[in-house]
């Protein structure tokens, strides 16, 4: 079947394949879904930065209450109606983007950092250190992550930072396992043996030869995880552990809306849909990135 | 000489890719008769494997397309058959063996199951394979046939080995199982794509001897695809040399290897070190294989050929006979006397 | 095989110890005032101290841990500050509800997801495939609690087809306890109307919970089927004239499913812990709801107990998956 | 006989059975009492089929693995007895070219990075600053028949044959005297193989290199090597002058191996 492999590069000796950014971008653009994901992500990031400023009722975002305007159904003035405090749901939802996106970024970044350090050391060192670190990782994985995050968040007390920290502490094992697997895979690569044969120091081997070749799957996992991190943040808010009012947050908004169902159903629609679209955006983007950066990990 | 078993006529194949349309096969012609073992040789990317897969119509299309050409099997044009009709030919009339014996067997199924599946599928189209047995009877007959086939390819204790999984066999043994699988439906044409490339030399010799014996016993036609001229010399009766999607020289092995007429064939042979080659005197072939998306006009070998002239860069040379059964696609073939003095 | 099982079961011991240490560390080393919350805002200093003493919270952490582990060996998971009941008894009454929900969701996910994944792999790059890919991404991205709310709104509040929440209406007597799964127990008792009622209660939470694993299993099955279709042995099977259906069942379904199995195992554990939100939305009296109430009041013994039980079930589930994997894949052997 | 560069004395390597979760695997004897001597300036060929222990021996010479028993001497010094510092210095003098030209170059590095890395690691020996290293890399590239304008490129832009030349340039960068050639041409097409073999011969003549050439291809070994050893199941079966082994093999294994190898008679 040797020539089948050659189909992709029928001119193996002549003009070796150009696998550059241009080609990746071309493939990314080919996939309409990836483009939708990129567009959605862009919109979400836009609202994360400017949502508070663009909100039609900034005073509501700041915590202002207008009891006279309680539970107004959707109208031109309030496209998604008003809530039990008379606040404009659209404004709160727009402003809520910031907390969700920041928390999502925070969780994924901290999780990646801890996970990469743990997995990198475990995979590179091997032996008993690997054994200890991975046992600990597996142990953390057996604890249901949402309950772990809830317990930590509850113990640390309310607040944005505590919530992000709590979720991150239940988030890193996935990265540790991914990075360890990648490092072990890369460690067996011939070019790593070549570097060792030259006499490269272990640090050089790790930072120059192994880690740079593990970056793609990590980036892909980060973009896929963003959506789930945002969902977890909202989940904590929904249960009532998380950011305290008046800071607008989608999960808390949904939780409040639930108390007035089914008659006042519209207060749930904007935050729920925003959450859904945000996660869809990050997932589509992640899928697209995976297809171009890490075709092996396609599952 | 009997009727042609397989006749490939001017087969063209293109592949679309990111970089453009690659002209992978550029008018391949080949005729195989019963009892002949054709070696198809060439370097990677020359289109030899795609030629083999095209005969079984196993090239995925798209991206592949066949703009022109015919493949006639006992007179029927395979290019016009439906997938269903084609499937009826596979295994029963045309058998195939691939390069890597470790990946070509299903790791989760017993050897016996895999052999029996193929036998039953073949019996579906040609009931004589299991002497017309039906239902449970057919399964039993297929099992017995599987044992006989394994014995024929030299696996001892065949009945017991039917219940083994592929990973319990060595590479050479697995290739024997695959040969048994390819032959269990009694095909008339066997296409073997680099069947020994993944094996050690000593095992390679055994497998090639096995193939030769089987062809003699069954009066089949064989296409042996390889990059190794030594394997061709050892095994084949005829050879077709391919370069960049073209057959450039065909003929009986003795003829072609003793008196290679195409400059590429000669270069290929000169690149292999032999007993007589002195240190530092091996002749490499300068230049690179052409880009099949933008192939050079005329003869595709011309840019690397030291005999090329203006005419070579104009139009592709047609196959011209030089001796009995020996043809070459070259405007300036090397004639016998020159070879002798080279 | 037996040796393998024994070794794997022995490995549970360090898992239990590790789990309790981690949970204990969170419960006792992080700031928080569980006693204050349990005693109420009006409690005096003396009352608080009495409560702390009753629950051993005045002692050093390692001493509390030692007591806990000693109790654990006798099946005692401690007492809840809030309900003042033994945690083990609480968990025993809530666990079946959660398991029933998870099993139902998993069953939906596997029964629908696996064949759908295989079909979309066969239809690759045609419109049914594209459509189901888009739907799958949507299903994975849908917040379970929002979906739950939407389902409630449509089916329970507008259409009035299904009940809003809970396992059974208060007026219906639950069937005699056998498995703890009300649907199963009702069937055992031969009480068909209770079975239907229970099933109606189960439907929405199970669907809300199943959507994301369903989509994941489908995507996994699809991609591993596609991967297997590109294997050399599938090419050989085609080249030797095996009918398409046979190739699918023999080569693809079998090899692709073994990859999907691992995902199913992981998801099972994930679902056990992930029921929290769905249980909250549907007032499903399960472990998640129990844990949530405990967490909000920083009542840590139930939380440790729940984490321990779920962790152990997760490990056991993965052990079963490994065994199943070995049955499908002859190369994995047990010494 | 000229002074020996590399002496392998009674080296054995046993991989102990690994006790994993899924049970225990049997111990494997990868090398059994292997003794070989490679003299300065010669091309020594080691021939074996897959699983014969070729790779383990190479890795042991490079000290990527420790032999279970026996000694490997480089210029008379036992490599196991060297301090980490001296071992690192020694690595500059023994270099390797790998079989797979696609896997042996780090895809994230430029050709310049790849070729200058050995000089950077051994800058205390090589003694070149950044600019000088780049000049030397360009020099090495032209030495192996590639243009120095390719320094900024990445490995994926090159064909198999070109990559193998880059691999050779990297191996030469630290100024080694002994090159381990681990099947350097078996992943290449014959016409490219011929180019690389000729390059190796040219380099040996110019730089007075010693070659330890590992291959399963008898024809290639006979072309390149002056002395040959046959290895089978971790044991040296036969050793001697190339012509002697090919013309009058002493052992049954050598005879089967030589007779099994297909050969093309070049038209005389």
mmCIF file of N, CA, C and O in Angstrom, chain B residues 278-339:
data_model
loop_
_atom_site.group_PDB
_atom_site.id
_atom_site.type_symbol
_atom_site.label_atom_id
_atom_site.label_comp_id
_atom_site.label_asym_id
_atom_site.label_seq_id
_atom_site.Cartn_x
_atom_site.Cartn_y
_atom_site.Cartn_z
ATOM 1 N N UNK B 278 32.410 -1.039 -7.846
ATOM 2 C CA UNK B 278 33.558 -0.641 -7.034
ATOM 3 C C UNK B 278 33.185 0.530 -6.164
ATOM 4 O O UNK B 278 32.311 1.340 -6.493
ATOM 5 N N UNK B 279 33.857 0.662 -5.066
ATOM 6 C CA UNK B 279 33.620 1.733 -4.096
ATOM 7 C C UNK B 279 33.600 3.099 -4.781
ATOM 8 O O UNK B 279 34.524 3.444 -5.505
ATOM 9 N N UNK B 280 32.527 3.844 -4.566
ATOM 10 C CA UNK B 280 32.443 5.188 -5.128
ATOM 11 C C UNK B 280 31.989 5.242 -6.561
ATOM 12 O O UNK B 280 31.878 6.310 -7.142
ATOM 13 N N UNK B 281 31.699 4.075 -7.151
ATOM 14 C CA UNK B 281 31.335 4.091 -8.566
ATOM 15 C C UNK B 281 29.875 3.799 -8.820
ATOM 16 O O UNK B 281 29.467 3.572 -9.957
ATOM 17 N N UNK B 282 29.098 3.788 -7.762
ATOM 18 C CA UNK B 282 27.668 3.595 -7.924
ATOM 19 C C UNK B 282 27.090 4.826 -8.624
ATOM 20 O O UNK B 282 27.469 5.948 -8.315
ATOM 21 N N UNK B 283 26.166 4.593 -9.580
ATOM 22 C CA UNK B 283 25.630 5.739 -10.299
ATOM 23 C C UNK B 283 24.265 6.137 -9.773
ATOM 24 O O UNK B 283 23.296 5.426 -9.962
ATOM 25 N N UNK B 284 24.207 7.232 -9.087
ATOM 26 C CA UNK B 284 22.922 7.772 -8.653
ATOM 27 C C UNK B 284 22.248 8.437 -9.835
ATOM 28 O O UNK B 284 22.859 8.642 -10.881
ATOM 29 N N UNK B 285 20.981 8.739 -9.650
ATOM 30 C CA UNK B 285 20.235 9.389 -10.716
ATOM 31 C C UNK B 285 20.030 10.834 -10.293
ATOM 32 O O UNK B 285 19.386 11.103 -9.281
ATOM 33 N N UNK B 286 20.599 11.747 -11.045
ATOM 34 C CA UNK B 286 20.491 13.154 -10.666
ATOM 35 C C UNK B 286 19.069 13.655 -10.868
ATOM 36 O O UNK B 286 18.288 13.053 -11.595
ATOM 37 N N UNK B 287 18.751 14.754 -10.219
ATOM 38 C CA UNK B 287 17.428 15.358 -10.393
ATOM 39 C C UNK B 287 16.382 14.665 -9.546
ATOM 40 O O UNK B 287 16.670 13.762 -8.767
ATOM 41 N N UNK B 288 15.146 15.122 -9.699
ATOM 42 C CA UNK B 288 14.061 14.575 -8.896
ATOM 43 C C UNK B 288 12.889 14.166 -9.774
ATOM 44 O O UNK B 288 12.800 14.565 -10.929
ATOM 45 N N UNK B 289 12.009 13.374 -9.185
ATOM 46 C CA UNK B 289 10.789 12.951 -9.868
ATOM 47 C C UNK B 289 9.971 14.201 -10.194
ATOM 48 O O UNK B 289 9.894 15.121 -9.389
ATOM 49 N N UNK B 290 9.354 14.252 -11.375
ATOM 50 C CA UNK B 290 8.633 15.479 -11.743
ATOM 51 C C UNK B 290 7.379 15.699 -10.901
ATOM 52 O O UNK B 290 6.805 14.754 -10.361
ATOM 53 N N UNK B 291 7.013 16.944 -10.798
ATOM 54 C CA UNK B 291 5.777 17.357 -10.162
ATOM 55 C C UNK B 291 4.619 16.911 -11.046
ATOM 56 O O UNK B 291 4.505 17.331 -12.193
ATOM 57 N N UNK B 292 3.757 16.036 -10.516
ATOM 58 C CA UNK B 292 2.706 15.473 -11.362
ATOM 59 C C UNK B 292 1.563 16.450 -11.603
ATOM 60 O O UNK B 292 0.666 16.182 -12.396
ATOM 61 N N UNK B 293 1.571 17.562 -10.890
ATOM 62 C CA UNK B 293 0.543 18.577 -11.131
ATOM 63 C C UNK B 293 0.932 19.418 -12.355
ATOM 64 O O UNK B 293 0.091 19.791 -13.156
ATOM 65 N N UNK B 294 2.228 19.688 -12.455
ATOM 66 C CA UNK B 294 2.720 20.391 -13.631
ATOM 67 C C UNK B 294 3.810 19.546 -14.286
ATOM 68 O O UNK B 294 4.991 19.875 -14.209
ATOM 69 N N UNK B 295 3.417 18.413 -14.898
ATOM 70 C CA UNK B 295 4.452 17.526 -15.455
ATOM 71 C C UNK B 295 5.126 18.178 -16.650
ATOM 72 O O UNK B 295 4.525 19.009 -17.328
ATOM 73 N N UNK B 296 6.384 17.814 -16.873
ATOM 74 C CA UNK B 296 7.078 18.370 -18.038
ATOM 75 C C UNK B 296 6.405 17.874 -19.315
ATOM 76 O O UNK B 296 5.849 16.777 -19.333
ATOM 77 N N UNK B 297 6.414 18.683 -20.348
ATOM 78 C CA UNK B 297 5.823 18.232 -21.615
ATOM 79 C C UNK B 297 6.653 17.100 -22.202
ATOM 80 O O UNK B 297 7.830 16.969 -21.889
ATOM 81 N N UNK B 298 6.007 16.277 -23.031
ATOM 82 C CA UNK B 298 6.745 15.201 -23.666
ATOM 83 C C UNK B 298 7.069 14.099 -22.703
ATOM 84 O O UNK B 298 6.301 13.780 -21.805
ATOM 85 N N UNK B 299 8.250 13.506 -22.886
ATOM 86 C CA UNK B 299 8.682 12.406 -22.038
ATOM 87 C C UNK B 299 8.941 12.940 -20.638
ATOM 88 O O UNK B 299 9.683 13.890 -20.446
ATOM 89 N N UNK B 300 8.291 12.306 -19.619
ATOM 90 C CA UNK B 300 8.425 12.820 -18.257
ATOM 91 C C UNK B 300 9.817 12.576 -17.671
ATOM 92 O O UNK B 300 10.181 13.146 -16.659
ATOM 93 N N UNK B 301 10.577 11.706 -18.308
ATOM 94 C CA UNK B 301 11.923 11.432 -17.810
ATOM 95 C C UNK B 301 12.958 12.371 -18.432
ATOM 96 O O UNK B 301 14.077 12.484 -17.940
ATOM 97 N N UNK B 302 12.539 13.072 -19.480
ATOM 98 C CA UNK B 302 13.497 13.876 -20.251
ATOM 99 C C UNK B 302 14.373 14.802 -19.391
ATOM 100 O O UNK B 302 15.580 14.881 -19.625
ATOM 101 N N UNK B 303 13.787 15.517 -18.373
ATOM 102 C CA UNK B 303 14.634 16.441 -17.617
ATOM 103 C C UNK B 303 15.811 15.766 -16.897
ATOM 104 O O UNK B 303 16.782 16.420 -16.565
ATOM 105 N N UNK B 304 15.717 14.468 -16.638
ATOM 106 C CA UNK B 304 16.798 13.789 -15.923
ATOM 107 C C UNK B 304 17.620 12.902 -16.854
ATOM 108 O O UNK B 304 18.519 12.192 -16.392
ATOM 109 N N UNK B 305 17.290 12.920 -18.130
ATOM 110 C CA UNK B 305 17.850 11.932 -19.045
ATOM 111 C C UNK B 305 19.040 12.530 -19.793
ATOM 112 O O UNK B 305 18.960 13.634 -20.333
ATOM 113 N N UNK B 306 20.153 11.810 -19.842
ATOM 114 C CA UNK B 306 21.321 12.359 -20.537
ATOM 115 C C UNK B 306 21.272 12.112 -22.044
ATOM 116 O O UNK B 306 22.123 12.583 -22.779
ATOM 117 N N UNK B 307 20.262 11.363 -22.500
ATOM 118 C CA UNK B 307 20.131 11.141 -23.937
ATOM 119 C C UNK B 307 19.057 12.027 -24.550
ATOM 120 O O UNK B 307 18.794 11.946 -25.739
ATOM 121 N N UNK B 308 18.408 12.851 -23.705
ATOM 122 C CA UNK B 308 17.246 13.603 -24.184
ATOM 123 C C UNK B 308 17.655 14.640 -25.223
ATOM 124 O O UNK B 308 18.708 15.260 -25.135
ATOM 125 N N UNK B 309 16.781 14.800 -26.215
ATOM 126 C CA UNK B 309 16.979 15.843 -27.226
ATOM 127 C C UNK B 309 15.691 16.650 -27.325
ATOM 128 O O UNK B 309 14.756 16.440 -26.558
ATOM 129 N N UNK B 310 15.652 17.515 -28.316
ATOM 130 C CA UNK B 310 14.495 18.391 -28.485
ATOM 131 C C UNK B 310 13.190 17.604 -28.625
ATOM 132 O O UNK B 310 12.186 17.946 -28.005
ATOM 133 N N UNK B 311 13.244 16.530 -29.376
ATOM 134 C CA UNK B 311 12.014 15.775 -29.667
ATOM 135 C C UNK B 311 11.398 15.211 -28.385
ATOM 136 O O UNK B 311 10.183 15.135 -28.235
ATOM 137 N N UNK B 312 12.245 14.856 -27.421
ATOM 138 C CA UNK B 312 11.763 14.278 -26.167
ATOM 139 C C UNK B 312 10.911 15.275 -25.394
ATOM 140 O O UNK B 312 10.036 14.896 -24.631
ATOM 141 N N UNK B 313 11.197 16.573 -25.573
ATOM 142 C CA UNK B 313 10.466 17.582 -24.809
ATOM 143 C C UNK B 313 9.181 18.002 -25.500
ATOM 144 O O UNK B 313 8.449 18.833 -25.005
ATOM 145 N N UNK B 314 8.917 17.422 -26.680
ATOM 146 C CA UNK B 314 7.717 17.779 -27.417
ATOM 147 C C UNK B 314 6.559 16.856 -27.107
ATOM 148 O O UNK B 314 5.601 17.242 -26.469
ATOM 149 N N UNK B 315 6.674 15.612 -27.506
ATOM 150 C CA UNK B 315 5.561 14.704 -27.364
ATOM 151 C C UNK B 315 6.010 13.423 -26.687
ATOM 152 O O UNK B 315 7.158 13.003 -26.812
ATOM 153 N N UNK B 316 5.071 12.812 -25.944
ATOM 154 C CA UNK B 316 5.438 11.599 -25.245
ATOM 155 C C UNK B 316 5.703 10.487 -26.247
ATOM 156 O O UNK B 316 4.916 10.268 -27.163
ATOM 157 N N UNK B 317 6.805 9.775 -26.111
ATOM 158 C CA UNK B 317 7.121 8.704 -27.074
ATOM 159 C C UNK B 317 6.167 7.537 -26.930
ATOM 160 O O UNK B 317 5.818 7.162 -25.810
ATOM 161 N N UNK B 318 5.744 6.964 -28.046
ATOM 162 C CA UNK B 318 4.862 5.801 -28.001
ATOM 163 C C UNK B 318 5.687 4.554 -27.711
ATOM 164 O O UNK B 318 6.902 4.539 -27.900
ATOM 165 N N UNK B 319 4.993 3.500 -27.222
ATOM 166 C CA UNK B 319 5.675 2.232 -27.000
ATOM 167 C C UNK B 319 6.063 1.634 -28.340
ATOM 168 O O UNK B 319 5.212 1.468 -29.219
ATOM 169 N N UNK B 320 7.337 1.310 -28.500
ATOM 170 C CA UNK B 320 7.778 0.697 -29.756
ATOM 171 C C UNK B 320 8.492 -0.603 -29.430
ATOM 172 O O UNK B 320 9.312 -0.647 -28.526
ATOM 173 N N UNK B 321 8.156 -1.670 -30.189
ATOM 174 C CA UNK B 321 8.841 -2.938 -29.927
ATOM 175 C C UNK B 321 10.306 -2.873 -30.347
ATOM 176 O O UNK B 321 10.631 -2.281 -31.376
ATOM 177 N N UNK B 322 11.195 -3.456 -29.545
ATOM 178 C CA UNK B 322 12.596 -3.550 -29.924
ATOM 179 C C UNK B 322 12.957 -4.982 -30.237
ATOM 180 O O UNK B 322 13.839 -5.267 -31.026
ATOM 181 N N UNK B 323 12.287 -5.912 -29.576
ATOM 182 C CA UNK B 323 12.536 -7.328 -29.840
ATOM 183 C C UNK B 323 11.240 -8.041 -29.541
ATOM 184 O O UNK B 323 10.256 -7.403 -29.179
ATOM 185 N N UNK B 324 11.241 -9.358 -29.625
ATOM 186 C CA UNK B 324 10.017 -10.117 -29.384
ATOM 187 C C UNK B 324 9.484 -9.823 -27.996
ATOM 188 O O UNK B 324 10.143 -10.100 -27.005
ATOM 189 N N UNK B 325 8.293 -9.206 -27.918
ATOM 190 C CA UNK B 325 7.652 -8.930 -26.626
ATOM 191 C C UNK B 325 8.283 -7.817 -25.842
ATOM 192 O O UNK B 325 7.810 -7.477 -24.765
ATOM 193 N N UNK B 326 9.341 -7.243 -26.286
ATOM 194 C CA UNK B 326 10.061 -6.206 -25.552
ATOM 195 C C UNK B 326 9.760 -4.849 -26.187
ATOM 196 O O UNK B 326 10.074 -4.630 -27.347
ATOM 197 N N UNK B 327 9.119 -3.949 -25.431
ATOM 198 C CA UNK B 327 8.786 -2.634 -25.978
ATOM 199 C C UNK B 327 9.343 -1.554 -25.092
ATOM 200 O O UNK B 327 9.517 -1.755 -23.883
ATOM 201 N N UNK B 328 9.557 -0.391 -25.675
ATOM 202 C CA UNK B 328 10.099 0.710 -24.901
ATOM 203 C C UNK B 328 9.493 2.016 -25.395
ATOM 204 O O UNK B 328 9.224 2.181 -26.569
ATOM 205 N N UNK B 329 9.223 2.918 -24.445
ATOM 206 C CA UNK B 329 8.690 4.222 -24.807
ATOM 207 C C UNK B 329 9.821 5.228 -24.753
ATOM 208 O O UNK B 329 10.025 5.897 -23.738
ATOM 209 N N UNK B 330 10.591 5.292 -25.811
ATOM 210 C CA UNK B 330 11.731 6.193 -25.807
ATOM 211 C C UNK B 330 12.125 6.511 -27.241
ATOM 212 O O UNK B 330 12.090 5.637 -28.106
ATOM 213 N N UNK B 331 12.493 7.775 -27.497
ATOM 214 C CA UNK B 331 12.966 8.144 -28.833
ATOM 215 C C UNK B 331 14.393 7.697 -29.067
ATOM 216 O O UNK B 331 14.835 7.524 -30.175
ATOM 217 N N UNK B 332 15.117 7.561 -27.963
ATOM 218 C CA UNK B 332 16.538 7.193 -28.101
ATOM 219 C C UNK B 332 16.856 5.987 -27.237
ATOM 220 O O UNK B 332 17.644 6.072 -26.308
ATOM 221 N N UNK B 333 16.219 4.831 -27.533
ATOM 222 C CA UNK B 333 16.488 3.663 -26.677
ATOM 223 C C UNK B 333 17.953 3.235 -26.804
ATOM 224 O O UNK B 333 18.597 3.496 -27.815
ATOM 225 N N UNK B 334 18.419 2.610 -25.742
ATOM 226 C CA UNK B 334 19.796 2.111 -25.753
ATOM 227 C C UNK B 334 19.793 0.801 -26.521
ATOM 228 O O UNK B 334 19.077 -0.134 -26.149
ATOM 229 N N UNK B 335 20.544 0.745 -27.615
ATOM 230 C CA UNK B 335 20.535 -0.515 -28.362
ATOM 231 C C UNK B 335 21.606 -1.427 -27.818
ATOM 232 O O UNK B 335 22.527 -1.002 -27.125
ATOM 233 N N UNK B 336 21.463 -2.691 -28.184
ATOM 234 C CA UNK B 336 22.214 -3.753 -27.542
ATOM 235 C C UNK B 336 23.714 -3.506 -27.454
ATOM 236 O O UNK B 336 24.326 -3.708 -26.419
ATOM 237 N N UNK B 337 24.314 -3.049 -28.535
ATOM 238 C CA UNK B 337 25.766 -2.981 -28.572
ATOM 239 C C UNK B 337 26.276 -1.975 -27.528
ATOM 240 O O UNK B 337 27.239 -2.215 -26.828
ATOM 241 N N UNK B 338 25.559 -0.871 -27.436
ATOM 242 C CA UNK B 338 25.946 0.148 -26.456
ATOM 243 C C UNK B 338 25.958 -0.418 -25.054
ATOM 244 O O UNK B 338 26.840 -0.142 -24.261
ATOM 245 N N UNK B 339 24.920 -1.226 -24.744
ATOM 246 C CA UNK B 339 24.826 -1.806 -23.418
ATOM 247 C C UNK B 339 26.064 -2.634 -23.128
ATOM 248 O O UNK B 339 26.654 -2.565 -22.069
#
